[in-house]
mmCIF file of C-alpha atoms and ligand atoms in Angstrom:
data_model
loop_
_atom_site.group_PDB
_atom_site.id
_atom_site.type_symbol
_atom_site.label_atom_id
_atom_site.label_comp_id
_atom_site.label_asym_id
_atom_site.label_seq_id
_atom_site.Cartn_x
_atom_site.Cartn_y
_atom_site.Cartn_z
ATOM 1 C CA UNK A 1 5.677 -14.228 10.502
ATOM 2 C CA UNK A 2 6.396 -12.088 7.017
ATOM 3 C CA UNK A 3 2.571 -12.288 5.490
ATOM 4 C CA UNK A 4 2.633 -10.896 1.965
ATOM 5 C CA UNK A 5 -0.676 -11.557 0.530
ATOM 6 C CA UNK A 6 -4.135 -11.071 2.408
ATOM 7 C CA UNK A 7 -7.902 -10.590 1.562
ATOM 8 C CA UNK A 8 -9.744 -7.503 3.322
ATOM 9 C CA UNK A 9 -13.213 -6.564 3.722
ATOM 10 C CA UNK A 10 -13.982 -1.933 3.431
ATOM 11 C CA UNK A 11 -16.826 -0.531 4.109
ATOM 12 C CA UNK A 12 -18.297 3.099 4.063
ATOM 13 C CA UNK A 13 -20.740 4.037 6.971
ATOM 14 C CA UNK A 14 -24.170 4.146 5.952
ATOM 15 C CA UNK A 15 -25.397 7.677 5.427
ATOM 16 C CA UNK A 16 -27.482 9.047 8.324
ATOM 17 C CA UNK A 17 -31.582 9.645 7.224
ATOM 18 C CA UNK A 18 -32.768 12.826 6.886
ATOM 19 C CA UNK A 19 -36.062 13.285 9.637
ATOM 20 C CA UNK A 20 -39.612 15.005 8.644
ATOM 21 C CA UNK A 21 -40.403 17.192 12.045
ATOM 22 C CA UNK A 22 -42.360 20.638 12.427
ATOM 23 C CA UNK A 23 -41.461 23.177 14.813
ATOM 24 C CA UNK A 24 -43.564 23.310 18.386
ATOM 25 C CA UNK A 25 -42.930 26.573 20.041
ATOM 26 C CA UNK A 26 -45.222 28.297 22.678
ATOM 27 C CA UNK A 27 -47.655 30.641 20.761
ATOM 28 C CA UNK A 28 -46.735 29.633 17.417
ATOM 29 C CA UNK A 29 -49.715 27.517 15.940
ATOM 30 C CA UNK A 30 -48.326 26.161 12.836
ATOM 31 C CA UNK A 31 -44.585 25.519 13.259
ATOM 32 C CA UNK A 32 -43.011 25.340 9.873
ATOM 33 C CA UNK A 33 -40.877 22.238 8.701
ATOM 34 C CA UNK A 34 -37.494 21.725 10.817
ATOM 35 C CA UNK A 35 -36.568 18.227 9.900
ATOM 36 C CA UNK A 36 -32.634 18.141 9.946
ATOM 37 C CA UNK A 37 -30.193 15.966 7.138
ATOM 38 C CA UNK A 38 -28.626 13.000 8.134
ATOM 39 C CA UNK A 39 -24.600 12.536 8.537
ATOM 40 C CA UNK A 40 -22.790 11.555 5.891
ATOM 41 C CA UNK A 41 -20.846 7.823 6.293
ATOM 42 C CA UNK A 42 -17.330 7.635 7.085
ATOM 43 C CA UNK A 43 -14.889 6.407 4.345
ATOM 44 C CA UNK A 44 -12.741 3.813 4.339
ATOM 45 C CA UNK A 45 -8.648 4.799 3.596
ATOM 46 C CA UNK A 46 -5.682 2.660 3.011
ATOM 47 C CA UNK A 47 -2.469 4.636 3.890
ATOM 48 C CA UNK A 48 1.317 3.527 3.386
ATOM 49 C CA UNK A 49 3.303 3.359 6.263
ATOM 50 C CA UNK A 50 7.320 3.180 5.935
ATOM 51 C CA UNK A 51 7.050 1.628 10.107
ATOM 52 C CA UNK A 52 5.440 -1.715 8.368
ATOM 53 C CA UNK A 53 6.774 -4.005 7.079
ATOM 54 C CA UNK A 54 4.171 -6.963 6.332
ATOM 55 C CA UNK A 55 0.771 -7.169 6.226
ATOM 56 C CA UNK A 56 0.338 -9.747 9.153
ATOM 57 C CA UNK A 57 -1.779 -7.524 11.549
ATOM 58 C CA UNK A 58 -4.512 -7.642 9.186
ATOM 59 C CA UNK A 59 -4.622 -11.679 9.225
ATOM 60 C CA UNK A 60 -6.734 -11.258 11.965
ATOM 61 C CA UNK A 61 -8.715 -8.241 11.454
ATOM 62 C CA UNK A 62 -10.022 -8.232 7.637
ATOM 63 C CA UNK A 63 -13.012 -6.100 8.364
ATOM 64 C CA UNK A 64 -12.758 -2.440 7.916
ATOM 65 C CA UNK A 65 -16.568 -0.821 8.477
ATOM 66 C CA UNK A 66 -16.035 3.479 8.623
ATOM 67 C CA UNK A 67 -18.581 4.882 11.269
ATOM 68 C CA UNK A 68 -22.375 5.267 10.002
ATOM 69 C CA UNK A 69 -24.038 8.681 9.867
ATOM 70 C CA UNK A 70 -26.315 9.857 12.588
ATOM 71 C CA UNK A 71 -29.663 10.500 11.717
ATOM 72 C CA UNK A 72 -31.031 13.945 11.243
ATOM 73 C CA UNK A 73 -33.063 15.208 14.442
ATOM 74 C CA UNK A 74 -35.815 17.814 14.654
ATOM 75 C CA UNK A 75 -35.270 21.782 15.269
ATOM 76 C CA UNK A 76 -33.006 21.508 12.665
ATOM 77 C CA UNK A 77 -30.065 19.086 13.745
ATOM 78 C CA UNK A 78 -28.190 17.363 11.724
ATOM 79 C CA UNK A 79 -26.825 14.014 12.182
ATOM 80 C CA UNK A 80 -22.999 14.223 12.368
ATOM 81 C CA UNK A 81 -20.935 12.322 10.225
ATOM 82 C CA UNK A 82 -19.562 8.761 10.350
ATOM 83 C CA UNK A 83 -15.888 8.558 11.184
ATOM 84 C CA UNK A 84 -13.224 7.518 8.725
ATOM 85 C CA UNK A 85 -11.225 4.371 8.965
ATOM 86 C CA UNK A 86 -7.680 4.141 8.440
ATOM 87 C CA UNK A 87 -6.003 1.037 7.053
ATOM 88 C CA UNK A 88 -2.377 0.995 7.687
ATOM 89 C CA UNK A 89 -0.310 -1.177 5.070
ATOM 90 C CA UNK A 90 3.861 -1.524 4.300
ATOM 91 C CA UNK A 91 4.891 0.970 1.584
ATOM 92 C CA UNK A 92 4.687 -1.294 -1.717
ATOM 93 C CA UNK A 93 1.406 -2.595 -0.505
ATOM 94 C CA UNK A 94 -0.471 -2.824 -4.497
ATOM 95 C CA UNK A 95 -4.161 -2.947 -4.536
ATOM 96 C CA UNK A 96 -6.078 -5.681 -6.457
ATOM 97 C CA UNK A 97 -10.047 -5.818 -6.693
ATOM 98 C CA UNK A 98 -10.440 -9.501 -6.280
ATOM 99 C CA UNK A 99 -13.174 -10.523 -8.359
ATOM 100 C CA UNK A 100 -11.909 -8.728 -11.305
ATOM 101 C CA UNK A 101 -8.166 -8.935 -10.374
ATOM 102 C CA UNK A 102 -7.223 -5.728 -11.725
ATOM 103 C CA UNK A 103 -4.565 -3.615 -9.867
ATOM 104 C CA UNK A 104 -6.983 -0.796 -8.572
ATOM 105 C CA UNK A 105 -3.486 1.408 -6.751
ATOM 106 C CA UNK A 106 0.245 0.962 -6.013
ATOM 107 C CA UNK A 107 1.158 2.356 -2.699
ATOM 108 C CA UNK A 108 4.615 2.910 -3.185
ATOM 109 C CA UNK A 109 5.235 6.071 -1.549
ATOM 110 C CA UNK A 110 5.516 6.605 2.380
ATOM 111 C CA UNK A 111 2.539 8.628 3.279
ATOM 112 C CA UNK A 112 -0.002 7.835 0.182
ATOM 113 C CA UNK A 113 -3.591 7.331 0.670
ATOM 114 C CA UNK A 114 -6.361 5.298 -0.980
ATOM 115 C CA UNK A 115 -9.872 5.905 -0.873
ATOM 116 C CA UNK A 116 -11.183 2.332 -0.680
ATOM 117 C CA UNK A 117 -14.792 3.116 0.643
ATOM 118 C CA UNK A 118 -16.511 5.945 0.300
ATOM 119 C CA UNK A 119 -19.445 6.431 2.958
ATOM 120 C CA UNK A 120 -23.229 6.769 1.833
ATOM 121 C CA UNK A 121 -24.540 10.423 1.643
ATOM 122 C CA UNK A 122 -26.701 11.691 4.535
ATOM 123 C CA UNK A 123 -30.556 12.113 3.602
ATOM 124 C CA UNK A 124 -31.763 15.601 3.423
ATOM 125 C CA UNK A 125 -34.643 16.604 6.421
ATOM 126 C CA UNK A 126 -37.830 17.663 5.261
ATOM 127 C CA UNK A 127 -36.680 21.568 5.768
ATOM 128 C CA UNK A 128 -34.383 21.180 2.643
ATOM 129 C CA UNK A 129 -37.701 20.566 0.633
ATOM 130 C CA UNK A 130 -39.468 23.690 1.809
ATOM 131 C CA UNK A 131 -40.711 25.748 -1.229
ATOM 132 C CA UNK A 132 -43.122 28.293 -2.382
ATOM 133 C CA UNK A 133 -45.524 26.053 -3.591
ATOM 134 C CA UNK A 134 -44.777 23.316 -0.711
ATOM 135 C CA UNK A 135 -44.138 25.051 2.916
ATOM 136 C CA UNK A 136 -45.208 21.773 4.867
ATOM 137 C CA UNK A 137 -43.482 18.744 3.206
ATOM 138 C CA UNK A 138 -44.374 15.838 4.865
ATOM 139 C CA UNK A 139 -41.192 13.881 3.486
ATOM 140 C CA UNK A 140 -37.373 13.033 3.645
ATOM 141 C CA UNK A 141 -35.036 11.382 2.429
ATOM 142 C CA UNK A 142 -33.041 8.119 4.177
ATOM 143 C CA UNK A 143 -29.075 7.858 3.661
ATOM 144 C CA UNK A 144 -27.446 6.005 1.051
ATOM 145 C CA UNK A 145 -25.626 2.746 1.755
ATOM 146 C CA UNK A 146 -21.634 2.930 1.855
ATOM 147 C CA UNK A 147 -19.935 1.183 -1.110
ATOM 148 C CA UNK A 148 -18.602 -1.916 0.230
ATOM 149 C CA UNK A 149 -15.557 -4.066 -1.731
ATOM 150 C CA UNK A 150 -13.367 -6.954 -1.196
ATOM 151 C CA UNK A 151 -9.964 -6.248 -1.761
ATOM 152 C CA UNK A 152 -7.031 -8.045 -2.385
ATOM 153 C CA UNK A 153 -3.601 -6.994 -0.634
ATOM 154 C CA UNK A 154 -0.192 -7.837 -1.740
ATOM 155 C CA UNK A 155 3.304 -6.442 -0.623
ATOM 156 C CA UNK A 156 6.247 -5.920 -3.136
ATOM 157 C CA UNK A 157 9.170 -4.934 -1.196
ATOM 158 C CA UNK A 158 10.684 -2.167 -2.711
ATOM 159 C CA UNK A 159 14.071 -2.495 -3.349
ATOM 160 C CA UNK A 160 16.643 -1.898 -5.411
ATOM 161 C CA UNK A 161 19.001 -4.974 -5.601
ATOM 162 C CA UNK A 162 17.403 -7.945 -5.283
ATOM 163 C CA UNK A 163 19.707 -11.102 -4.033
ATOM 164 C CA UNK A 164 18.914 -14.755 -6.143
ATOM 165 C CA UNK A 165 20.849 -17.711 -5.850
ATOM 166 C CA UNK A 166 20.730 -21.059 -4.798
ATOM 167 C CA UNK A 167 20.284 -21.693 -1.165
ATOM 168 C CA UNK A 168 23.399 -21.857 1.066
ATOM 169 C CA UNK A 169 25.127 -19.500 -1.841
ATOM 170 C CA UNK A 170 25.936 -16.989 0.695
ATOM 171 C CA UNK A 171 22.768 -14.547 0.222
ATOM 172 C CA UNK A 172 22.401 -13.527 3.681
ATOM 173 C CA UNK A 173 26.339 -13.364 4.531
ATOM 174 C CA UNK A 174 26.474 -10.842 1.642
ATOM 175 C CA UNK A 175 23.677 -8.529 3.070
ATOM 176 C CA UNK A 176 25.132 -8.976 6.633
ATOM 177 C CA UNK A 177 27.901 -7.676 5.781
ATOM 178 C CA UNK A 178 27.357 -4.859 3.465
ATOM 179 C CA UNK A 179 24.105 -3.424 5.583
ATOM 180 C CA UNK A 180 23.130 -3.421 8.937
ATOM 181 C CA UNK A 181 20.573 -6.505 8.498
ATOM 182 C CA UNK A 182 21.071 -8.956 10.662
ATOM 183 C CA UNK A 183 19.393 -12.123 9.011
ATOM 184 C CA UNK A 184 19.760 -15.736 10.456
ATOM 185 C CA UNK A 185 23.182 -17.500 8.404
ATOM 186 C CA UNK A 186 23.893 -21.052 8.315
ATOM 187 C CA UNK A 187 25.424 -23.913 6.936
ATOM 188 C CA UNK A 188 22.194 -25.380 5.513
ATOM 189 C CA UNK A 189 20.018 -24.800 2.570
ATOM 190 C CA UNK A 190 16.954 -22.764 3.586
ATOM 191 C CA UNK A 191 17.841 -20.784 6.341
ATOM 192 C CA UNK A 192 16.301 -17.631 4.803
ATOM 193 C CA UNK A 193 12.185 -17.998 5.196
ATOM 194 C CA UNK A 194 10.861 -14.840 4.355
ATOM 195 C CA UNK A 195 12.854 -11.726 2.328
ATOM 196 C CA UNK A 196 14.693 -9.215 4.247
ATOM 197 C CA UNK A 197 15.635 -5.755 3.610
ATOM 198 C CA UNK A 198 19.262 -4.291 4.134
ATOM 199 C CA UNK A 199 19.943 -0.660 3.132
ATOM 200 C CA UNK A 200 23.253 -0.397 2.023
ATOM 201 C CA UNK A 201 25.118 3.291 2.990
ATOM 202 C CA UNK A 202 27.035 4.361 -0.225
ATOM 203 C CA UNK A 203 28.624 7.423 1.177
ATOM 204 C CA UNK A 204 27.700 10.961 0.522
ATOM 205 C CA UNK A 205 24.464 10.640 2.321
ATOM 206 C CA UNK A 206 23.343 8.085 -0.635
ATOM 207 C CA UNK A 207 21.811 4.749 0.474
ATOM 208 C CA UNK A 208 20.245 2.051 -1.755
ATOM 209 C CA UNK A 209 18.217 -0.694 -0.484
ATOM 210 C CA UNK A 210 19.198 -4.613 -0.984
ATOM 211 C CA UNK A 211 16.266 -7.685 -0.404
ATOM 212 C CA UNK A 212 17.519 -11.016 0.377
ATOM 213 C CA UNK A 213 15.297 -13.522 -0.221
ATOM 214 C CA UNK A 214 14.855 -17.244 0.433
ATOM 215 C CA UNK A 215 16.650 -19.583 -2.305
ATOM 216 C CA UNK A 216 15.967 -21.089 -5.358
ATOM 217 C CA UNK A 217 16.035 -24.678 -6.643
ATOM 218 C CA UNK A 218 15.141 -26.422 -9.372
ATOM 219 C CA UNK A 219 11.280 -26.247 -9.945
ATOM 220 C CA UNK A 220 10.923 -23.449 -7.729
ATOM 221 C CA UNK A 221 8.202 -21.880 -10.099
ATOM 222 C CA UNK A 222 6.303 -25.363 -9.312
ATOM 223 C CA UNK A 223 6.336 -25.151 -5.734
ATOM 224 C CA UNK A 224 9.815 -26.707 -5.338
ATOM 225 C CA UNK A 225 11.727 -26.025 -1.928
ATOM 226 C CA UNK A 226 10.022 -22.729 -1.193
ATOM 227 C CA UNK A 227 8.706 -22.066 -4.247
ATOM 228 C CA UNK A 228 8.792 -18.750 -6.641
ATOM 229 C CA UNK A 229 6.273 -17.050 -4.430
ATOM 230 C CA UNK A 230 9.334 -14.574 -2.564
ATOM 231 C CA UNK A 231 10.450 -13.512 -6.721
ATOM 232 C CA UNK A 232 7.783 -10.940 -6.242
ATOM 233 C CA UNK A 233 9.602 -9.138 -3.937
ATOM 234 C CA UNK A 234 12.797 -8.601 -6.331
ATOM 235 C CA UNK A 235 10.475 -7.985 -9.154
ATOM 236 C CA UNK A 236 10.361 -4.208 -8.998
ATOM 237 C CA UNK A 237 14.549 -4.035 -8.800
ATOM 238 C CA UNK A 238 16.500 -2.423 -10.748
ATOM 239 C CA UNK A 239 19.171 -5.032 -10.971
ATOM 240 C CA UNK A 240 20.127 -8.443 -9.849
ATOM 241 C CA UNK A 241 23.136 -9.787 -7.925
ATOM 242 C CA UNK A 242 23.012 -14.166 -8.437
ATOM 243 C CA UNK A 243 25.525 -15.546 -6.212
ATOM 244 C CA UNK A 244 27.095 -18.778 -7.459
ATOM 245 C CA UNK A 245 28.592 -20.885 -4.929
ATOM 246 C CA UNK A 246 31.805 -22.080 -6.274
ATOM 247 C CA UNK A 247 33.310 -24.348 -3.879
ATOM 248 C CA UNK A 248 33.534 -27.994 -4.175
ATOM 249 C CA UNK A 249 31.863 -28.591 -0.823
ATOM 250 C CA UNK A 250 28.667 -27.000 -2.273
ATOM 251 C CA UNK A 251 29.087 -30.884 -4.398
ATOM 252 C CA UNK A 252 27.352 -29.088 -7.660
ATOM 253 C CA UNK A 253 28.321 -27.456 -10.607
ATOM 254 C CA UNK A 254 28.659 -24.048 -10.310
ATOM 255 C CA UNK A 255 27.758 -23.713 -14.063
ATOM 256 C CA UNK A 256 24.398 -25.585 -13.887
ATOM 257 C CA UNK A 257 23.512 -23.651 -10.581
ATOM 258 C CA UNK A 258 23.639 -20.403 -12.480
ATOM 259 C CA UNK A 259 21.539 -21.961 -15.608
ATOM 260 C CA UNK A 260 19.113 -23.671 -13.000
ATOM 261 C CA UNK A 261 18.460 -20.142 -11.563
ATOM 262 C CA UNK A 262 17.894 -18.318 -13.879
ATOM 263 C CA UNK A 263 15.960 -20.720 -15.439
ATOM 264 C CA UNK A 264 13.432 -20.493 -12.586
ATOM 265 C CA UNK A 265 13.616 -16.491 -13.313
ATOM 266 C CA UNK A 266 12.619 -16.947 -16.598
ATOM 267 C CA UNK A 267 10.145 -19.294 -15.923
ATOM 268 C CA UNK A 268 8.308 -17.025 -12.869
ATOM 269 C CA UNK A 269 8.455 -13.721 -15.190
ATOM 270 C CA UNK A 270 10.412 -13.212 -18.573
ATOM 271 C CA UNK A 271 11.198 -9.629 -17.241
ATOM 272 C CA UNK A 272 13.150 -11.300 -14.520
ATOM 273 C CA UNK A 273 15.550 -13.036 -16.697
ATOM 274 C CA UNK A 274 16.269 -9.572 -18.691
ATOM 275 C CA UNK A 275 16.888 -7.535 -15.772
ATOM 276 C CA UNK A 276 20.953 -6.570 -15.177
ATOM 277 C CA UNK A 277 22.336 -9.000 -13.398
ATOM 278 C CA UNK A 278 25.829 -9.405 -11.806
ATOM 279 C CA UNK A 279 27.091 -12.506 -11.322
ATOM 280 C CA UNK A 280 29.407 -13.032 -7.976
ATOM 281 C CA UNK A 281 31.571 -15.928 -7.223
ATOM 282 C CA UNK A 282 31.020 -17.223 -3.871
ATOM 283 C CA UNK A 283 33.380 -19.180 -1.286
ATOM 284 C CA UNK A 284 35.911 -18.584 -3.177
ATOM 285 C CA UNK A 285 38.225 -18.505 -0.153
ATOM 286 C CA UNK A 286 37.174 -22.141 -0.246
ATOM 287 C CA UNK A 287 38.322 -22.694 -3.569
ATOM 288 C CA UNK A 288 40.201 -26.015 -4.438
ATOM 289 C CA UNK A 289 39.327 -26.415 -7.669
ATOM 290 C CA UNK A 290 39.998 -23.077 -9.990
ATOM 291 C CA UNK A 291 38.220 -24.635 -12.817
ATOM 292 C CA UNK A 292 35.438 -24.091 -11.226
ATOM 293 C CA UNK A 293 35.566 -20.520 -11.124
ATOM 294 C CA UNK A 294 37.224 -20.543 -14.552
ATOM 295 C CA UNK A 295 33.769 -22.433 -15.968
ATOM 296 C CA UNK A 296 31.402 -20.022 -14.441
ATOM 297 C CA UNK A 297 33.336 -16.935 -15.731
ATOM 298 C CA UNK A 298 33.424 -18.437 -19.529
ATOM 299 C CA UNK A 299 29.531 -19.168 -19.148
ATOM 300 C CA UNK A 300 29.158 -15.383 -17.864
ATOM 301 C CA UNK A 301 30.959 -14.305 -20.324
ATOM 302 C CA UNK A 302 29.617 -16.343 -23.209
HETATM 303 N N1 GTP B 401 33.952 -20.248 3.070
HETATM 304 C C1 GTP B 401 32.973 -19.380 2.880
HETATM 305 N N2 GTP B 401 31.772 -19.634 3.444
HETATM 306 C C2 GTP B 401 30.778 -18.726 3.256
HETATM 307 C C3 GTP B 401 30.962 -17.554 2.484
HETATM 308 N N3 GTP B 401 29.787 -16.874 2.475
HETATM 309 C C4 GTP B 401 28.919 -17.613 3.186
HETATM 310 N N4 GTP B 401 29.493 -18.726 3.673
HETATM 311 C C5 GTP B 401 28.874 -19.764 4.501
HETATM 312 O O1 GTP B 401 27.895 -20.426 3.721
HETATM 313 C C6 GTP B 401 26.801 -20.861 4.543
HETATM 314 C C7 GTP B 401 25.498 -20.343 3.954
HETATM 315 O O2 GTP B 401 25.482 -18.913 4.032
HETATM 316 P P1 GTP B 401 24.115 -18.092 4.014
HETATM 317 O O3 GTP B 401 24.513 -16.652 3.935
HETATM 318 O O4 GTP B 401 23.228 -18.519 5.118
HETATM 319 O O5 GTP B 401 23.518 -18.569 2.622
HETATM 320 P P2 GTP B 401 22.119 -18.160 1.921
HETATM 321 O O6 GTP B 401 22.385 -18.010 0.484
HETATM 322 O O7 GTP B 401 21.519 -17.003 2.622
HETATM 323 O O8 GTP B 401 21.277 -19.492 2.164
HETATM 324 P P3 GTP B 401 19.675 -19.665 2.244
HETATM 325 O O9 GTP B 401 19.158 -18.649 3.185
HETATM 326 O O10 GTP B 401 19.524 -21.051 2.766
HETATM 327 O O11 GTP B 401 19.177 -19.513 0.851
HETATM 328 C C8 GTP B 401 27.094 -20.314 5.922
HETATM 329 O O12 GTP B 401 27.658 -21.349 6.696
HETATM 330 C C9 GTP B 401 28.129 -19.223 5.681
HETATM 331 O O13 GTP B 401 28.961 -19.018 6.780
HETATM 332 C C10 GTP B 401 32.265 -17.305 1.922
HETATM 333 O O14 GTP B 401 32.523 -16.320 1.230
HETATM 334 N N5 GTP B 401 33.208 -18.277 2.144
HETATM 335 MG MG1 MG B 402 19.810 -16.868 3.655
#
């Protein structure tokens, strides 16, 4: 299942207290203050990872609590420190605090981290508070809470030719072909369920990266068919291929396909409609009627 939108829970450790304890030794009456610090709190980091590709494994698993501090301890011991959590997310993973619904970071990088919670502060033993005019403090101080946050996780493929058309246009028999992706094809609209990623070898050790995602219909930015929901994942492209289908067996008009789609592009994000976009003929093999063809290419061409 391709899960592209989830809510998580981060959370620092608690900070470790700080202890008030005087030293005991064998012939030494009045054992000065040896109250150790507590551990600081573990903090919570989200990292990209270019082995991911969705964020289903966190459906399941939306808490993310870093390890609490240990206490401080007497004879001078202190606690140790919480451990850190790692939260492992698809590169293009953006960031969004959920209440506010500000992006917060765009992991788009392999590799690049995100402090999401940082752990509470340890508590300093009584020792640290040992002064000229105060040699026996009788006080510490506790840890400090880890911050805690709800985040809100969503996955923009990154790619840099995104695939639109209507469904059945041909999509996925385009990125089968021209990269090693291997998506389901058939002779029925709605084959494609969930984007897919083909990385297309240009020679000269130069690769570019195509997305094929599920089709469009009319009123697919009001839930239509599948909905708008996968035009997030072509959003960050630099240019568009829309594949008209332009055989008669497709029984529409090739011309009104085009104008439906990017119609729906328009209506999902006005960016959409300005990116480049090549338009490509489909089925033409299947061609009976030339006009067709002819009709699209005036349109294009405008
Ligand atoms: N004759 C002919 N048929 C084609 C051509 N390209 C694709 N097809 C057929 O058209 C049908 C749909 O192809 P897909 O690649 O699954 O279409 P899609 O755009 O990915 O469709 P959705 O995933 O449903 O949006 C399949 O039966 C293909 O074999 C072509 O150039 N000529
Ligand atoms: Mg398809």
């Amino acid at each position: 299942m391709f899960i592209d939108r989830i809510k998580i829970r981060v959370q620092g450790g608690n900070g470790g207290n700080g202890v008030t304890a005087f030293r005991r030794e064998k012939f030494v009456p009045r054992g000065g203050p040896s109250g150790g610090d507590g551990g600081r709190g573990g903090d919570v980091w989200i990292v990209a990872d270019s082995s991911l590709n969705t964020l289903l494994h966190l459906r399941y698993n939306p808490e993310h609590t870093a390890g609490r501090g240990r206490h401080g301890e007497g004879s001078n011991c202190s606690g140790h420190d919480g451990a850190d959590v790692i939260v492992r997310v698809p590169v293009g993973t953006q960031i969004f605090d959920t209440f506010a619904g500000e992006m917060l970071q765009d992991l788009a990088q392999d590799g690049a981290r995100w402090l999401a919670a940082k752990g509470g502060r340890g508590g300093f033993g009584n020792a640290h508070f040992t002064s000229s005019t105060n040699r026996a403090p009788r006080y510490h101080q506790d840890g400090s809470e880890g911050e805690k946050f709800e985040l809100q996780l969503e996955l923009k493929l990154l790619a840099d030719v995104g695939l639109v058309g209507f469904p059945n246009a041909g999509k996925s028999t385009l990125i089968s072909t021209i990269s090693a992706a291997k998506p389901k094809i058939a002779d029925y609209p709605f084959t494609t369920l969930e984007p897919h990623l083909g990385v297309v070898d240009a020679g000269d050790f130069r690769t570019f990266v195509v997305a094929d995602i599920p089709g469009l219909i009319e009123g697919a930015h009001e839930g239509t068919g599948l909905g708008d929901r996968f035009l997030r994942h072509i959003e960050r492209t630099k240019l568009l291929l829309h594949l008209v289908d332009v055989s008669s067996a497709s029984g529409r008009d090739p011309v009104q396909d085009y104008e439906t789609v990017n119609h729906e592009l328009e209506a999902y994000n006005s960016d959409l409609a300005l990116r480049p976009q090549i338009v490509v003929a489909t089925k033409i093999d299947a061609l009976d009627e030339p006009e067709r063809l002819e009709a699209l290419r005036r349109m294009v061409h405008h």
